[in-house]
Short mmCIF file of C-alpha atoms in Angstrom, two decimals:
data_model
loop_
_atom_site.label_atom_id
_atom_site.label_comp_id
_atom_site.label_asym_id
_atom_site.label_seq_id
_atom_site.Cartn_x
_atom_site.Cartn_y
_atom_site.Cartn_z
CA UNK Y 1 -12.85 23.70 45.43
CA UNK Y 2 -12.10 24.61 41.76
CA UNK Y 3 -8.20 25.46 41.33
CA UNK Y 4 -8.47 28.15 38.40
CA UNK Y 5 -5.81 27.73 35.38
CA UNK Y 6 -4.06 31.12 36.60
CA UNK Y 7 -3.29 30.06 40.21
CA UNK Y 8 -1.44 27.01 39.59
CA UNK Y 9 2.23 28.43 39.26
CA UNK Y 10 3.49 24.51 37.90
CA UNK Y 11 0.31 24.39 35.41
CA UNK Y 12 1.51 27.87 34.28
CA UNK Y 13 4.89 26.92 33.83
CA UNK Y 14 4.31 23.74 32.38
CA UNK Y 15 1.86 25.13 29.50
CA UNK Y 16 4.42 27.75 28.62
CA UNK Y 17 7.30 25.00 27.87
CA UNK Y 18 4.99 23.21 26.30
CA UNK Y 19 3.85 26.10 24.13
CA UNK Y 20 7.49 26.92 23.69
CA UNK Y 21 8.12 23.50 21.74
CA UNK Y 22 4.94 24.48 19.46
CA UNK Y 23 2.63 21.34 21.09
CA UNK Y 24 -1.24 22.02 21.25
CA UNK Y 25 -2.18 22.96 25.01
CA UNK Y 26 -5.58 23.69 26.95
CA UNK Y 27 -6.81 23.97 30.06
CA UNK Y 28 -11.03 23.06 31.14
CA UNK Y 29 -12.70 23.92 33.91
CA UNK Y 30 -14.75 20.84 36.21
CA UNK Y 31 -18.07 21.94 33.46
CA UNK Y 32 -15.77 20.44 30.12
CA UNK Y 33 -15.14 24.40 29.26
CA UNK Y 34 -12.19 25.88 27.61
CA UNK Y 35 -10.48 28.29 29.77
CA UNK Y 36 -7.23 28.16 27.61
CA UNK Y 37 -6.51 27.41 24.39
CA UNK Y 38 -2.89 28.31 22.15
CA UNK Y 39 -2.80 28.84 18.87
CA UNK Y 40 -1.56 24.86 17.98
CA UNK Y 41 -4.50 23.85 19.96
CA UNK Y 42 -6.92 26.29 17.55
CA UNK Y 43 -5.54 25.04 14.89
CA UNK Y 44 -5.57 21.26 15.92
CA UNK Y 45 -8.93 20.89 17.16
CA UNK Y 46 -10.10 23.32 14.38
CA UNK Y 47 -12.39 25.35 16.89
CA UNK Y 48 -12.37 29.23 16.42
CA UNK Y 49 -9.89 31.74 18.17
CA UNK Y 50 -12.83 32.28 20.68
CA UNK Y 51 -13.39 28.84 21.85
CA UNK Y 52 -12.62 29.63 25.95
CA UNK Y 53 -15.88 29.58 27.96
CA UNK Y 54 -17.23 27.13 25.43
CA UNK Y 55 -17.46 22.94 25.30
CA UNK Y 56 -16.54 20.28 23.54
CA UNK Y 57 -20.15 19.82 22.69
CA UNK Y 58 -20.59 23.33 21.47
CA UNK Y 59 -17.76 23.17 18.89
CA UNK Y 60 -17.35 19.93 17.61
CA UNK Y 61 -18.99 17.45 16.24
CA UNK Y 62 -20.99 15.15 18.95
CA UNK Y 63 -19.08 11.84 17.97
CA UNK Y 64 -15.85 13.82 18.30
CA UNK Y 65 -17.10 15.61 21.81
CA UNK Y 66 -18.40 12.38 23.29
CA UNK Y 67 -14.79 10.50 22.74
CA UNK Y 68 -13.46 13.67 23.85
CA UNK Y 69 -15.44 14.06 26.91
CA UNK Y 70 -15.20 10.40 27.84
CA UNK Y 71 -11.77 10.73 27.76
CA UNK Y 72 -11.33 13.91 29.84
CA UNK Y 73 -13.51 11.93 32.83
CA UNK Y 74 -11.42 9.06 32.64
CA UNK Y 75 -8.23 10.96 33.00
CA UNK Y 76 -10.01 13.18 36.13
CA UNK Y 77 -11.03 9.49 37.62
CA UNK Y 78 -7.58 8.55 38.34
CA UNK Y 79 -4.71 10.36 39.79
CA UNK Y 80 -1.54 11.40 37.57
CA UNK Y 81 -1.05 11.45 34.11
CA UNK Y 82 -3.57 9.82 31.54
CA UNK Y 83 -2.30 8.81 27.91
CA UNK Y 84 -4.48 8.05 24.91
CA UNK Y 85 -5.09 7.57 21.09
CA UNK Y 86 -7.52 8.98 19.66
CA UNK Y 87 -8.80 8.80 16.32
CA UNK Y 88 -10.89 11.77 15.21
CA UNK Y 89 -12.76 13.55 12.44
CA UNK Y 90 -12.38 17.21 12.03
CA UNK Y 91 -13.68 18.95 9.31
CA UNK Y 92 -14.91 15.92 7.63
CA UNK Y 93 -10.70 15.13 7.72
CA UNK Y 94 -9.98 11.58 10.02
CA UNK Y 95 -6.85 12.33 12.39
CA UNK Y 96 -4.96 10.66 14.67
CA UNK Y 97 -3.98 11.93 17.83
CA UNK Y 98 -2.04 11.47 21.00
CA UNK Y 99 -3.16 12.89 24.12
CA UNK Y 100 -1.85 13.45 27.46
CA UNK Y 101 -4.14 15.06 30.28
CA UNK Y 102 -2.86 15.86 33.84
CA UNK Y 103 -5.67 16.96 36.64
CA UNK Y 104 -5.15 20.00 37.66
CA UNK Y 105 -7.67 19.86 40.88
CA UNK Y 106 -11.59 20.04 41.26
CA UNK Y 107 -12.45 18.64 38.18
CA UNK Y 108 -10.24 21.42 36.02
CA UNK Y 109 -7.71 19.30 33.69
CA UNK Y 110 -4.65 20.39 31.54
CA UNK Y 111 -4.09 18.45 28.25
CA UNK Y 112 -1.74 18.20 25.37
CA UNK Y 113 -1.86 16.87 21.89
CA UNK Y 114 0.38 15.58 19.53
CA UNK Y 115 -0.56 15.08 15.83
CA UNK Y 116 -0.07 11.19 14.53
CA UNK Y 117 -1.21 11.09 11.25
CA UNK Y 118 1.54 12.60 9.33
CA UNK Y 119 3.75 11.01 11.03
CA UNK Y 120 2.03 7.60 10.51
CA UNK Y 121 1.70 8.49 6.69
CA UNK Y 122 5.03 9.20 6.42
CA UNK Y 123 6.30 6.45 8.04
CA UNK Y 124 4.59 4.25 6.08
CA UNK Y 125 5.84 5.39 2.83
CA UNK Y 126 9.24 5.03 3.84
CA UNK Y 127 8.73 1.17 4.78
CA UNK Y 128 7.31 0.41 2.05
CA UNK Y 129 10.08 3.01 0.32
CA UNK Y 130 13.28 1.13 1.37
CA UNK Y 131 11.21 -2.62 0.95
CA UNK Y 132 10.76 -1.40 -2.90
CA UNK Y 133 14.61 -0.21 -2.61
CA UNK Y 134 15.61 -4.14 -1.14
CA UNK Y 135 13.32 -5.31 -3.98
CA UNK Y 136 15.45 -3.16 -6.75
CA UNK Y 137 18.92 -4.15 -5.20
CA UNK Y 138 18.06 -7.81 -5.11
CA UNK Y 139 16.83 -7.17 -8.93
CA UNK Y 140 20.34 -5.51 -9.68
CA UNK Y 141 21.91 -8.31 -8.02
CA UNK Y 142 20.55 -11.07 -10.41
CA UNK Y 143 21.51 -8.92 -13.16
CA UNK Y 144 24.79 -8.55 -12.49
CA UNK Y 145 25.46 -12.11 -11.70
CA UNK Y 146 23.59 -13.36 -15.05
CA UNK Y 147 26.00 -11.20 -16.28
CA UNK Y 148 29.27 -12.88 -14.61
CA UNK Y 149 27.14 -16.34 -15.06
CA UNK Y 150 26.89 -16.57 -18.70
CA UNK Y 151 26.16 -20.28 -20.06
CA UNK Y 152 27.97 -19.04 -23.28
CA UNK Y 153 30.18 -16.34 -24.75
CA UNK Y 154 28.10 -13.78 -26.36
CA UNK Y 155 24.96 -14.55 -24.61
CA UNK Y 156 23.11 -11.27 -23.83
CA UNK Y 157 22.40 -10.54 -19.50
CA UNK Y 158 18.67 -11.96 -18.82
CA UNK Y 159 16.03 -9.04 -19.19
CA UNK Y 160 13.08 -8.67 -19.92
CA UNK Y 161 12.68 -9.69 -23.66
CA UNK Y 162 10.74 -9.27 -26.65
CA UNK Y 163 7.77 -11.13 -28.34
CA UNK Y 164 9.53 -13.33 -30.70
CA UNK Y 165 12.28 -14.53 -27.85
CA UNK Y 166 8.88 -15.36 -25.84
CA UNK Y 167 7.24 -17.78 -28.63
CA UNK Y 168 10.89 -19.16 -29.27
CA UNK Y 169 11.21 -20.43 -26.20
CA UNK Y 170 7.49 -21.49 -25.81
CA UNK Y 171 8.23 -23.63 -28.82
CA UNK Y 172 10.74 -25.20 -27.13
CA UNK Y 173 9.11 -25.34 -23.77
CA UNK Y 174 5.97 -27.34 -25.89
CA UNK Y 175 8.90 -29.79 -27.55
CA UNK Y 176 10.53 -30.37 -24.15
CA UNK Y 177 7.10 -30.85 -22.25
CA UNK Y 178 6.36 -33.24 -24.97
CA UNK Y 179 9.19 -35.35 -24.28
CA UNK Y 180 9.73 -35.41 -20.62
CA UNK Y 181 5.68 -35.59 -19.96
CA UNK Y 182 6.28 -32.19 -17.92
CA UNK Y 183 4.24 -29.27 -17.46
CA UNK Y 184 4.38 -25.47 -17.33
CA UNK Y 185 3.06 -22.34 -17.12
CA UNK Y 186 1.88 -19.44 -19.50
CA UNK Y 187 0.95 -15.78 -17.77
CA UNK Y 188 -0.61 -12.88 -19.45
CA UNK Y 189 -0.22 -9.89 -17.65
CA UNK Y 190 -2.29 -6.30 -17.94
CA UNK Y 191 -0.98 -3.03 -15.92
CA UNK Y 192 -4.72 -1.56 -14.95
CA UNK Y 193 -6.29 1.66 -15.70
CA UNK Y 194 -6.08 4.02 -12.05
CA UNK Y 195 -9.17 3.29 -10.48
CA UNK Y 196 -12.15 5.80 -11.27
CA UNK Y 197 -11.66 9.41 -10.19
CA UNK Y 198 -8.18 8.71 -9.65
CA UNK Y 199 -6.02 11.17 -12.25
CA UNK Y 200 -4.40 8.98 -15.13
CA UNK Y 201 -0.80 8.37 -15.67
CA UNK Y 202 1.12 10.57 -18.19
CA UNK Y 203 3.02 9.20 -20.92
CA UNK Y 204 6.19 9.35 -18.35
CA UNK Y 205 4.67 8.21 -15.35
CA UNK Y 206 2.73 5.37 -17.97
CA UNK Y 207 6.39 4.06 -18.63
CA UNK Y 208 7.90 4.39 -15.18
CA UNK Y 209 4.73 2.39 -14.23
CA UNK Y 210 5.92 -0.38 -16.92
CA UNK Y 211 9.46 -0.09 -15.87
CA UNK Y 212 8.95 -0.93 -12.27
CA UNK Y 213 6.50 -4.21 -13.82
CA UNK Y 214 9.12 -5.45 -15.43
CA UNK Y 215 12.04 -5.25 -12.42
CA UNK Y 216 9.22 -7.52 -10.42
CA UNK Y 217 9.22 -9.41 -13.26
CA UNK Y 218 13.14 -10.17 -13.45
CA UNK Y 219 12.92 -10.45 -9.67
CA UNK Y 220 10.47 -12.93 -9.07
CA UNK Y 221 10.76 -15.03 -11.97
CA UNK Y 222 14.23 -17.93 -12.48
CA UNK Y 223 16.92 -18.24 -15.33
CA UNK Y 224 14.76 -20.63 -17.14
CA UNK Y 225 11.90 -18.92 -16.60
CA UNK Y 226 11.01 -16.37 -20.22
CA UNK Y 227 9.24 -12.62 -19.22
CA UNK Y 228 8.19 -10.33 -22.03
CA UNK Y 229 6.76 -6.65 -23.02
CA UNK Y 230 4.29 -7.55 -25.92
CA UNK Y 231 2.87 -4.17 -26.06
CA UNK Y 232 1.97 -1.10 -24.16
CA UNK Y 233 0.34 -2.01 -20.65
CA UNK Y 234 0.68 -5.80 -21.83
CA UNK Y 235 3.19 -8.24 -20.54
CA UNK Y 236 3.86 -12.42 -20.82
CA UNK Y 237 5.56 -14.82 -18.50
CA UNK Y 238 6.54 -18.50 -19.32
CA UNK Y 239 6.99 -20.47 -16.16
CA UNK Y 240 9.15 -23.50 -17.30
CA UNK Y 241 8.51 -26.45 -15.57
CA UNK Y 242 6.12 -25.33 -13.50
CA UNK Y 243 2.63 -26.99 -12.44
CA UNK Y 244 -0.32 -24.59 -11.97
CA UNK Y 245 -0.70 -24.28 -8.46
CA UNK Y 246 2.54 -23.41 -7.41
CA UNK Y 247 2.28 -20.71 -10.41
CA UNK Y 248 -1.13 -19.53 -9.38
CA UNK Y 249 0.75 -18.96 -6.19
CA UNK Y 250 3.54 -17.29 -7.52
CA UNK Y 251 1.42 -14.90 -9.10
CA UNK Y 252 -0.98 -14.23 -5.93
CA UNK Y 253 2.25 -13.15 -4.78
CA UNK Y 254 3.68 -10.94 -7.57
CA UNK Y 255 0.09 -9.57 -7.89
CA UNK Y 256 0.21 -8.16 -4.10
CA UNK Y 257 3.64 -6.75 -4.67
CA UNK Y 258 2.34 -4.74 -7.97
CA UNK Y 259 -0.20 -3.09 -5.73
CA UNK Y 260 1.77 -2.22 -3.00
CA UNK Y 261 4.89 -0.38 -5.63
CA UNK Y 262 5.36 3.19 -4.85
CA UNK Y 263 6.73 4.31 -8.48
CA UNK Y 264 8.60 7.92 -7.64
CA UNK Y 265 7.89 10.25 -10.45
CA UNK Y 266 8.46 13.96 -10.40
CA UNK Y 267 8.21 14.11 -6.49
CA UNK Y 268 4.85 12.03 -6.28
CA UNK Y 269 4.43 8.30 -5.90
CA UNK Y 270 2.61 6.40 -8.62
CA UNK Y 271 0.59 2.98 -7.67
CA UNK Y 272 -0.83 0.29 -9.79
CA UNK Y 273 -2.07 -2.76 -10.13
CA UNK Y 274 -2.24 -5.86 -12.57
CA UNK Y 275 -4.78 -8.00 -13.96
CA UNK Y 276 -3.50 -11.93 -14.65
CA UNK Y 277 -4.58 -15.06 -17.02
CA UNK Y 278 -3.09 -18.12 -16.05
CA UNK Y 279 -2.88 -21.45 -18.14
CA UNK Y 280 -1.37 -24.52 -18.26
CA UNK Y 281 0.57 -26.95 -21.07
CA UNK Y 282 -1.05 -29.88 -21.37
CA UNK Y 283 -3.61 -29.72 -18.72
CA UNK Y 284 -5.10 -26.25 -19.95
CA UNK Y 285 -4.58 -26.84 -23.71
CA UNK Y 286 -2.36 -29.10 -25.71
CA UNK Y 287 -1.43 -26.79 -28.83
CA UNK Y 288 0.43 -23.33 -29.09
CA UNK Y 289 -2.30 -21.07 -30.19
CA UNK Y 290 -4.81 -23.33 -27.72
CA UNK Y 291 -2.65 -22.29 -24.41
CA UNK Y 292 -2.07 -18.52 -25.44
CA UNK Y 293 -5.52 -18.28 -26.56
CA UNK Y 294 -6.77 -19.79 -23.06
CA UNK Y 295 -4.18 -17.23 -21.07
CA UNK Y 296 -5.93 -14.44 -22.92
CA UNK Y 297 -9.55 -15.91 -21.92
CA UNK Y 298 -8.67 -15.86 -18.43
CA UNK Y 299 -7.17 -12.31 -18.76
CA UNK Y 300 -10.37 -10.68 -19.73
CA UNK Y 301 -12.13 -12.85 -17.07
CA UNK Y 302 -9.75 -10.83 -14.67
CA UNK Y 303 -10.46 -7.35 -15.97
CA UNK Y 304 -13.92 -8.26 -15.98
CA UNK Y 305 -13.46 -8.32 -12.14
CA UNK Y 306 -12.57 -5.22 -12.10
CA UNK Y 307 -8.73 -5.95 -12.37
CA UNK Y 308 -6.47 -6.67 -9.70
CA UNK Y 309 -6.96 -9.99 -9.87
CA UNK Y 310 -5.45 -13.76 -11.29
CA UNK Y 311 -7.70 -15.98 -13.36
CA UNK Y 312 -7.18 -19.41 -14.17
CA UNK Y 313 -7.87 -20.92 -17.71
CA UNK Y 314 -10.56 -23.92 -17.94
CA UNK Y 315 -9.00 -27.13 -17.50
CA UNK Y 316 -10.47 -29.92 -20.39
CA UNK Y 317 -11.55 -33.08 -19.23
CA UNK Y 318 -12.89 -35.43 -22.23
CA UNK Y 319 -13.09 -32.37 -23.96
CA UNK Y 320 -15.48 -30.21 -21.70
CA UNK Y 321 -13.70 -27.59 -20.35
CA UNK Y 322 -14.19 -26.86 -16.57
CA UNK Y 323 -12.91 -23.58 -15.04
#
């Protein structure tokens, strides 16, 4: 015997504190029809006003009613409360959902819904929020003990510098290499274009973009180590003494971090990504102009994959380059 929605004084007292606390509530008789729906239920399920007397099938899509419907008969299949995830498309719109349905009696069934995805949105964006936040404090950190750690009165705190302190000390890198038979590492670095039908950055949000680039930079890069700005979306990294797969690896790394960045700007959160060519002194090229000229080569190879990625220069053996 059916126990209608009205009858059940507990149902009825239940779905009004419910209601009270603004959660989506309905009520279906043993056929899968409405026979009460609030106004958070409306607007969750995105059925119209009307909706009692009607299915699942009738007002949503039949993906959406068949996960809905298999749902409802596993809940009636069991005694006591049922919980469940769902994930569901509304309005062409995918939502996550958690559901709670309680039998009411002869196949009738009482549910309740609570919204996910904002919450899971949100919630994301704050992780990755306060990990960018760790990221900046252990950048400030360095800073200020370069600062207290000066190797010699005068000497300016590490930043990121300009183009001619970046060949200066890839002139000496070359001499020292040279001498001790060591190698290291040459980086060239391009901030991508947003990806197609994504808006493009402003000026401002352009330069908060290169801003937050060059605190990873400080960050993941050492005191001998020389990072540089050469121009607009363009940056440079020496990596002294360093062979080229550990600095293939350290870029993997720093490349996953660039696209992960949430840059605040004027409320909204800015991403990005980077495009990377990677050489090598001796291994990759022997001369100056040879090694930047192979970093750049491996650059465009990366932006010819559609950016995002870290390319590695040809390596010469008896002269034939093999990449």
């Amino acid at each position: 015997m059916s126990v209608p929605f009205e009858s059940s004084a507990t149902a009825s007292a239940l779905t009004e504190a419910l209601e009270q606390l603004g959660l989506p509530v309905y009520t279906k008789d043993a056929a899968g029809r409405y026979t009460h729906l609030n106004a958070a239920a409306v607007a969750a399920l995105g059925v119209p006003a009307e909706a009692c007397g009607r299915t699942d099938a009738e007002l949503l899509t039949a993906p959406t009613a068949g996960a809905l419907r298999a749902a409802d008969q596993a809940a009636l299949a069991r005694p006591g409360t049922s919980v469940s995830e769902h994930s569901l498309e509304f309005g062409g719109e995918r939502r996550e959902f958690l559901g709670a349905r309680v039998p009411l009696g002869g196949g009738a069934l009482l549910g309740v819904w609570v919204e996910r995805s904002e919450r899971t949105r949100l919630s994301g964006q704050l992780q990755q929020a306060l990990h960018q936040l760790e990221e900046q404090q252990r950048a400030n950190e360095l800073l200020r003990s370069d600062a207290e750690n000066r190797n010699a009165p005068g000497e300016p705190v590490r930043s990121i510098g300009r183009r001619e302190q970046f060949d200066d000390q890839l002139r000496r890198e070359i001499d020292l290499s040279l001498r001790e038979h060591r190698e290291f590492a040459v980086v060239y670095i391009h901030v991508d274009a947003p990806p197609a039908g994504s808006p493009p950055h402003d000026e401002a949000g352009r330069e908060r973009v290169f801003e937050a680039m060059g605190r990873l930079l400080r960050s993941n890069t050492r005191a001998m180590d020389a990072p540089c700005r050469l121009e607009g979306e363009r940056f440079a990294l020496l990596l002294s003494g360093m062979g080229l797969a550990t600095a293939h690896a350290r870029m993997e790394g720093m490349r996953r971090q660039c696209a992960t960045q949430l840059v605040p700007k004027g409320g909204a959160a800015l991403r990005f990504t980077v495009s990377m060519g990677l050489a090598s002194f001796p291994h990759t090229a022997q001369t100056q102009a040879g090694l930047l000229q192979a970093a750049e080569t491996a650059l465009a190879q990366a932006m010819q994959r559609g950016g995002n990625h870290v390319a590695l220069a040809s390596i010469a053996f008896g002269g034939a380059a093999v990449g």
